[in-house]
Short mmCIF file of C-alpha atoms in Angstrom, two decimals:
data_model
loop_
_atom_site.label_atom_id
_atom_site.label_comp_id
_atom_site.label_asym_id
_atom_site.label_seq_id
_atom_site.Cartn_x
_atom_site.Cartn_y
_atom_site.Cartn_z
CA UNK A 3 -0.44 -0.04 0.45
CA UNK A 4 1.21 3.36 -1.13
CA UNK A 5 2.48 5.27 2.07
CA UNK A 6 4.31 8.93 2.88
CA UNK A 7 5.75 10.18 6.19
CA UNK A 8 6.10 13.41 6.99
CA UNK A 9 6.77 16.58 10.42
CA UNK A 10 3.19 17.57 10.28
CA UNK A 11 4.68 21.02 9.27
CA UNK A 12 2.62 23.20 6.19
CA UNK A 13 6.00 23.37 4.80
CA UNK A 14 5.43 19.34 4.09
CA UNK A 15 1.37 20.68 2.24
CA UNK A 16 2.22 20.31 -0.88
CA UNK A 17 4.15 17.02 -1.15
CA UNK A 18 1.96 15.48 1.41
CA UNK A 19 -1.18 16.75 -1.46
CA UNK A 20 0.85 16.09 -4.73
CA UNK A 21 0.85 12.30 -3.12
CA UNK A 22 -2.83 12.14 -3.15
CA UNK A 23 -3.41 13.35 -6.03
CA UNK A 24 -0.75 10.89 -8.14
CA UNK A 25 -2.89 8.13 -5.95
CA UNK A 26 -5.85 8.85 -7.20
CA UNK A 27 -3.90 9.57 -10.47
CA UNK A 28 -3.06 6.25 -10.72
CA UNK A 29 -6.77 5.15 -9.63
CA UNK A 30 -8.29 7.48 -12.76
CA UNK A 31 -10.37 9.29 -11.00
CA UNK A 32 -11.05 11.94 -13.14
CA UNK A 33 -9.22 15.23 -12.85
CA UNK A 34 -11.62 17.55 -11.29
CA UNK A 35 -12.27 14.66 -8.66
CA UNK A 36 -8.72 14.44 -7.89
CA UNK A 37 -8.67 18.32 -7.02
CA UNK A 38 -11.55 17.04 -4.58
CA UNK A 39 -10.21 14.96 -2.86
CA UNK A 40 -6.65 17.03 -2.20
CA UNK A 41 -9.81 19.95 -1.02
CA UNK A 42 -9.90 17.50 1.50
CA UNK A 43 -6.91 15.39 2.10
CA UNK A 44 -5.64 19.07 3.24
CA UNK A 45 -8.64 20.30 5.31
CA UNK A 46 -7.49 16.97 7.15
CA UNK A 47 -3.30 18.09 7.55
CA UNK A 48 -4.57 21.53 7.95
CA UNK A 49 -5.81 20.34 11.83
CA UNK A 50 -3.75 18.21 12.28
CA UNK A 51 -1.30 20.41 11.41
CA UNK A 52 -2.68 23.63 13.74
CA UNK A 53 -4.08 21.19 15.99
CA UNK A 54 -1.60 18.13 16.59
CA UNK A 55 1.05 18.97 18.28
CA UNK A 56 0.43 21.96 20.49
CA UNK A 57 3.44 21.73 22.33
CA UNK A 58 5.92 19.87 20.18
CA UNK A 59 6.60 18.53 16.79
CA UNK A 60 4.39 15.16 15.14
CA UNK A 61 4.52 12.68 12.43
CA UNK A 62 1.66 12.68 10.11
CA UNK A 63 1.25 9.67 7.53
CA UNK A 64 -0.80 8.90 5.16
CA UNK A 65 -1.69 5.53 3.42
CA UNK A 66 -3.65 4.70 0.13
CA UNK A 67 -5.12 1.84 -1.07
CA UNK A 68 -8.03 0.95 -4.17
CA UNK A 69 -10.46 -1.22 -3.94
CA UNK A 70 -13.62 -2.39 -5.11
CA UNK A 71 -13.66 0.98 -7.28
CA UNK A 72 -12.81 3.55 -4.28
CA UNK A 73 -10.36 5.43 -2.79
CA UNK A 74 -9.42 5.01 1.23
CA UNK A 75 -6.77 6.89 2.62
CA UNK A 76 -6.91 6.81 6.04
CA UNK A 77 -3.89 9.66 7.83
CA UNK A 78 -2.87 9.48 11.12
CA UNK A 79 -1.28 11.07 13.23
CA UNK A 80 0.17 10.82 17.21
CA UNK A 81 -1.22 13.96 18.41
CA UNK A 82 -4.29 15.16 20.94
CA UNK A 83 -7.55 13.03 20.16
CA UNK A 84 -9.49 14.66 17.71
CA UNK A 85 -12.43 14.22 15.60
CA UNK A 86 -13.70 16.15 12.84
CA UNK A 87 -16.46 14.82 12.68
CA UNK A 88 -17.31 16.27 15.63
CA UNK A 89 -16.83 20.18 14.34
CA UNK A 90 -20.21 21.68 14.27
CA UNK A 91 -21.07 22.71 10.55
CA UNK A 92 -20.60 26.31 9.76
CA UNK A 93 -23.84 28.54 9.02
CA UNK A 94 -23.21 28.54 5.21
CA UNK A 95 -25.99 30.97 5.00
CA UNK A 96 -24.54 33.65 6.77
CA UNK A 97 -23.87 37.29 5.39
CA UNK A 98 -21.23 39.06 5.12
CA UNK A 99 -20.27 40.72 8.39
CA UNK A 100 -21.48 37.68 10.40
CA UNK A 101 -19.91 35.17 8.07
CA UNK A 102 -17.20 33.01 10.60
CA UNK A 103 -14.62 30.86 8.92
CA UNK A 104 -14.50 28.34 10.92
CA UNK A 105 -15.53 24.31 10.73
CA UNK A 106 -15.54 24.88 6.99
CA UNK A 107 -12.57 22.85 6.52
CA UNK A 108 -13.81 20.12 8.19
CA UNK A 109 -17.70 20.96 6.50
CA UNK A 110 -15.84 20.51 3.13
CA UNK A 111 -14.10 16.86 4.17
CA UNK A 112 -17.61 15.55 5.74
CA UNK A 113 -19.37 17.03 2.07
CA UNK A 114 -17.04 15.51 -0.66
CA UNK A 115 -16.06 11.88 0.77
CA UNK A 116 -17.78 9.01 0.42
CA UNK A 117 -17.78 7.88 3.76
CA UNK A 118 -15.22 9.72 6.73
CA UNK A 119 -14.99 7.40 9.86
CA UNK A 120 -12.30 8.09 12.59
CA UNK A 121 -10.88 6.07 15.03
CA UNK A 122 -8.35 6.63 18.42
CA UNK A 123 -5.67 3.13 18.41
CA UNK A 124 -4.19 3.69 21.29
CA UNK A 125 -2.09 7.14 20.75
CA UNK A 126 -3.43 7.76 16.99
CA UNK A 127 -5.42 9.13 15.76
CA UNK A 128 -7.26 7.50 12.97
CA UNK A 129 -8.86 9.50 9.42
CA UNK A 130 -10.04 7.43 7.28
CA UNK A 131 -11.70 9.14 3.91
CA UNK A 132 -13.45 7.21 0.82
CA UNK A 133 -13.89 8.26 -1.98
CA UNK A 134 -16.37 6.29 -5.07
CA UNK A 135 -14.54 5.95 -8.23
CA UNK A 136 -17.76 7.39 -9.82
CA UNK A 137 -20.50 8.37 -6.85
CA UNK A 138 -21.07 12.41 -6.97
CA UNK A 139 -20.52 15.11 -3.92
CA UNK A 140 -22.45 14.06 -1.22
CA UNK A 141 -23.22 14.88 2.22
CA UNK A 142 -22.82 11.45 3.73
CA UNK A 143 -21.11 10.76 6.28
CA UNK A 144 -20.68 7.46 8.99
CA UNK A 145 -19.61 8.54 12.68
CA UNK A 146 -16.93 5.87 13.69
CA UNK A 147 -15.44 2.76 12.34
CA UNK B 19 0.88 30.88 -7.16
CA UNK B 20 0.86 33.78 -8.88
CA UNK B 21 -0.71 37.36 -8.44
CA UNK B 22 -0.83 39.97 -11.13
CA UNK B 23 -2.31 43.21 -11.32
CA UNK B 24 -3.18 43.06 -14.77
CA UNK B 25 -4.01 47.27 -14.74
CA UNK B 26 -6.78 49.62 -13.58
CA UNK B 27 -10.14 49.75 -15.29
CA UNK B 28 -12.81 52.46 -14.83
CA UNK B 29 -11.61 53.10 -10.89
CA UNK B 30 -11.25 49.16 -10.44
CA UNK B 31 -8.17 47.55 -9.31
CA UNK B 32 -7.89 43.92 -11.15
CA UNK B 33 -5.77 41.01 -10.57
CA UNK B 34 -5.57 38.38 -11.85
CA UNK B 35 -4.56 35.42 -9.35
CA UNK B 36 -3.06 31.83 -11.34
CA UNK B 37 -2.58 28.03 -9.51
CA UNK B 38 -3.07 27.70 -6.55
CA UNK B 39 -4.40 29.07 -4.23
CA UNK B 40 -3.95 26.77 -0.20
CA UNK B 41 -2.73 26.93 3.01
CA UNK B 42 -0.19 28.47 2.28
CA UNK B 43 0.40 30.23 -0.42
CA UNK B 44 -3.05 32.39 0.66
CA UNK B 45 -1.11 34.05 2.78
CA UNK B 46 0.54 35.47 0.31
CA UNK B 47 -2.56 35.45 -1.81
CA UNK B 48 -3.81 37.77 1.58
CA UNK B 49 -1.34 40.30 2.05
CA UNK B 50 -0.83 41.77 -1.37
CA UNK B 51 -3.69 42.32 -1.31
CA UNK B 52 -3.71 44.33 2.02
CA UNK B 53 -1.31 46.30 0.99
CA UNK B 54 -2.68 48.08 -2.36
CA UNK B 55 -5.70 48.50 -0.42
CA UNK B 56 -3.59 50.62 2.44
CA UNK B 57 -2.12 52.52 -0.51
CA UNK B 58 -5.26 53.18 -1.71
CA UNK B 59 -7.41 50.26 -4.42
CA UNK B 60 -10.48 49.52 -2.66
CA UNK B 61 -12.33 48.96 -5.31
CA UNK B 62 -11.09 45.24 -6.04
CA UNK B 63 -11.39 42.57 -9.31
CA UNK B 64 -10.01 39.31 -8.66
CA UNK B 65 -9.72 36.90 -12.34
CA UNK B 66 -9.36 33.83 -11.44
CA UNK B 67 -9.72 32.29 -15.04
CA UNK B 68 -6.27 30.96 -14.33
CA UNK B 69 -6.86 29.65 -10.53
CA UNK B 70 -7.51 25.78 -10.08
CA UNK B 71 -7.69 24.73 -6.85
CA UNK B 72 -8.78 26.72 -4.09
CA UNK B 73 -9.38 25.30 0.18
CA UNK B 74 -10.58 27.15 2.95
CA UNK B 75 -7.33 28.13 3.07
CA UNK B 76 -7.88 30.38 0.51
CA UNK B 77 -11.82 31.19 1.32
CA UNK B 78 -10.37 32.52 4.18
CA UNK B 79 -7.68 35.05 2.76
CA UNK B 80 -10.49 36.07 -0.03
CA UNK B 81 -13.65 36.98 3.08
CA UNK B 82 -11.06 38.26 5.81
CA UNK B 83 -10.63 41.29 1.85
CA UNK B 84 -14.04 41.00 1.19
CA UNK B 85 -14.92 42.56 4.64
CA UNK B 86 -11.99 44.93 5.39
CA UNK B 87 -12.87 46.93 2.15
CA UNK B 88 -16.41 46.75 2.54
CA UNK B 89 -15.58 48.49 5.70
CA UNK B 90 -14.09 50.69 4.45
CA UNK B 91 -16.63 51.62 1.35
CA UNK B 92 -15.13 48.90 -0.69
CA UNK B 93 -15.71 46.53 -3.08
CA UNK B 94 -14.90 43.29 -4.54
CA UNK B 95 -16.37 41.04 -7.47
CA UNK B 96 -14.37 38.36 -8.46
CA UNK B 97 -14.72 36.62 -12.08
CA UNK B 98 -13.82 33.84 -14.52
CA UNK B 99 -14.18 31.13 -11.89
CA UNK B 100 -13.48 27.41 -13.25
CA UNK B 101 -15.59 25.20 -12.72
CA UNK B 102 -13.87 22.90 -9.91
CA UNK B 103 -13.59 26.37 -8.19
CA UNK B 104 -16.94 27.33 -8.49
CA UNK B 105 -18.08 24.57 -7.17
CA UNK B 106 -15.59 24.71 -3.54
CA UNK B 107 -18.06 28.55 -3.76
CA UNK B 108 -21.15 27.13 -3.87
CA UNK B 109 -20.25 24.87 -0.82
CA UNK B 110 -19.17 26.71 0.61
CA UNK B 111 -21.88 29.57 0.21
CA UNK B 112 -20.10 32.14 -0.55
CA UNK B 113 -20.80 33.11 -3.99
CA UNK B 114 -23.16 34.17 -1.43
CA UNK B 115 -21.98 36.72 0.06
CA UNK B 116 -19.41 38.12 -2.59
CA UNK B 117 -20.47 39.42 -6.15
CA UNK B 118 -19.69 36.58 -9.09
CA UNK B 119 -19.92 37.90 -12.61
CA UNK B 120 -18.71 34.93 -15.59
CA UNK B 121 -16.18 37.26 -16.58
CA UNK B 122 -13.83 40.58 -15.49
CA UNK B 123 -17.10 42.42 -18.45
CA UNK B 124 -19.19 41.55 -17.19
CA UNK B 125 -17.37 42.54 -13.14
CA UNK B 126 -16.72 45.88 -14.58
CA UNK B 127 -20.72 47.11 -14.96
CA UNK B 128 -21.30 44.80 -11.53
CA UNK B 129 -19.24 47.80 -9.28
#
């Protein structure tokens, strides 16, 4: 299973998202879908970079596999417990002056991926994003693994 | 990412943004635009025809710029969004809070 590990730092963002984009291309996903997969992964990674390791540096790893016409992306860190599924949805109907940006990244992840599963495995956060090859984007998601 | 001032048309400061606006490049974009605003350009049209990718970090920067301009009776109009970028605007509801036009010609009429 192709896998990449690096320090959870902003400077590594593009290397990590490019790895995922390449795997999605190998899986013959259309270009537009590949961009959205990159987006979902970026949002997860930025959360990890910002919150997982408040006092030190730590790693993040991404593994990709294709099974039954689905791209399965597993993202792991050993930082503080964090479940992206529990981030409240932003108010996407708010006016400009009231509009807050918080929660938009997590909202994108749930909106774009066909399934999102989170589990805490010993000292690790394990987030699994699943993208069906042929699906349209949906807002459905499940909690738990 | 590339940010270029492509001129001024009828008092509107035209900026073309190309490539990827992600968590790494968005702060640079935001700073460039805020610098232009500080130097007095308060009516801005962003031409996104060659912007291929935007994430929530890019939307955050655009929101900051839109709020800043609104606070000083300025204006911000986006134009020529690619389908993928347009979709992100729609999912986030940004298309309802920031004017989006099909072309820079239409954006000039909008402001």
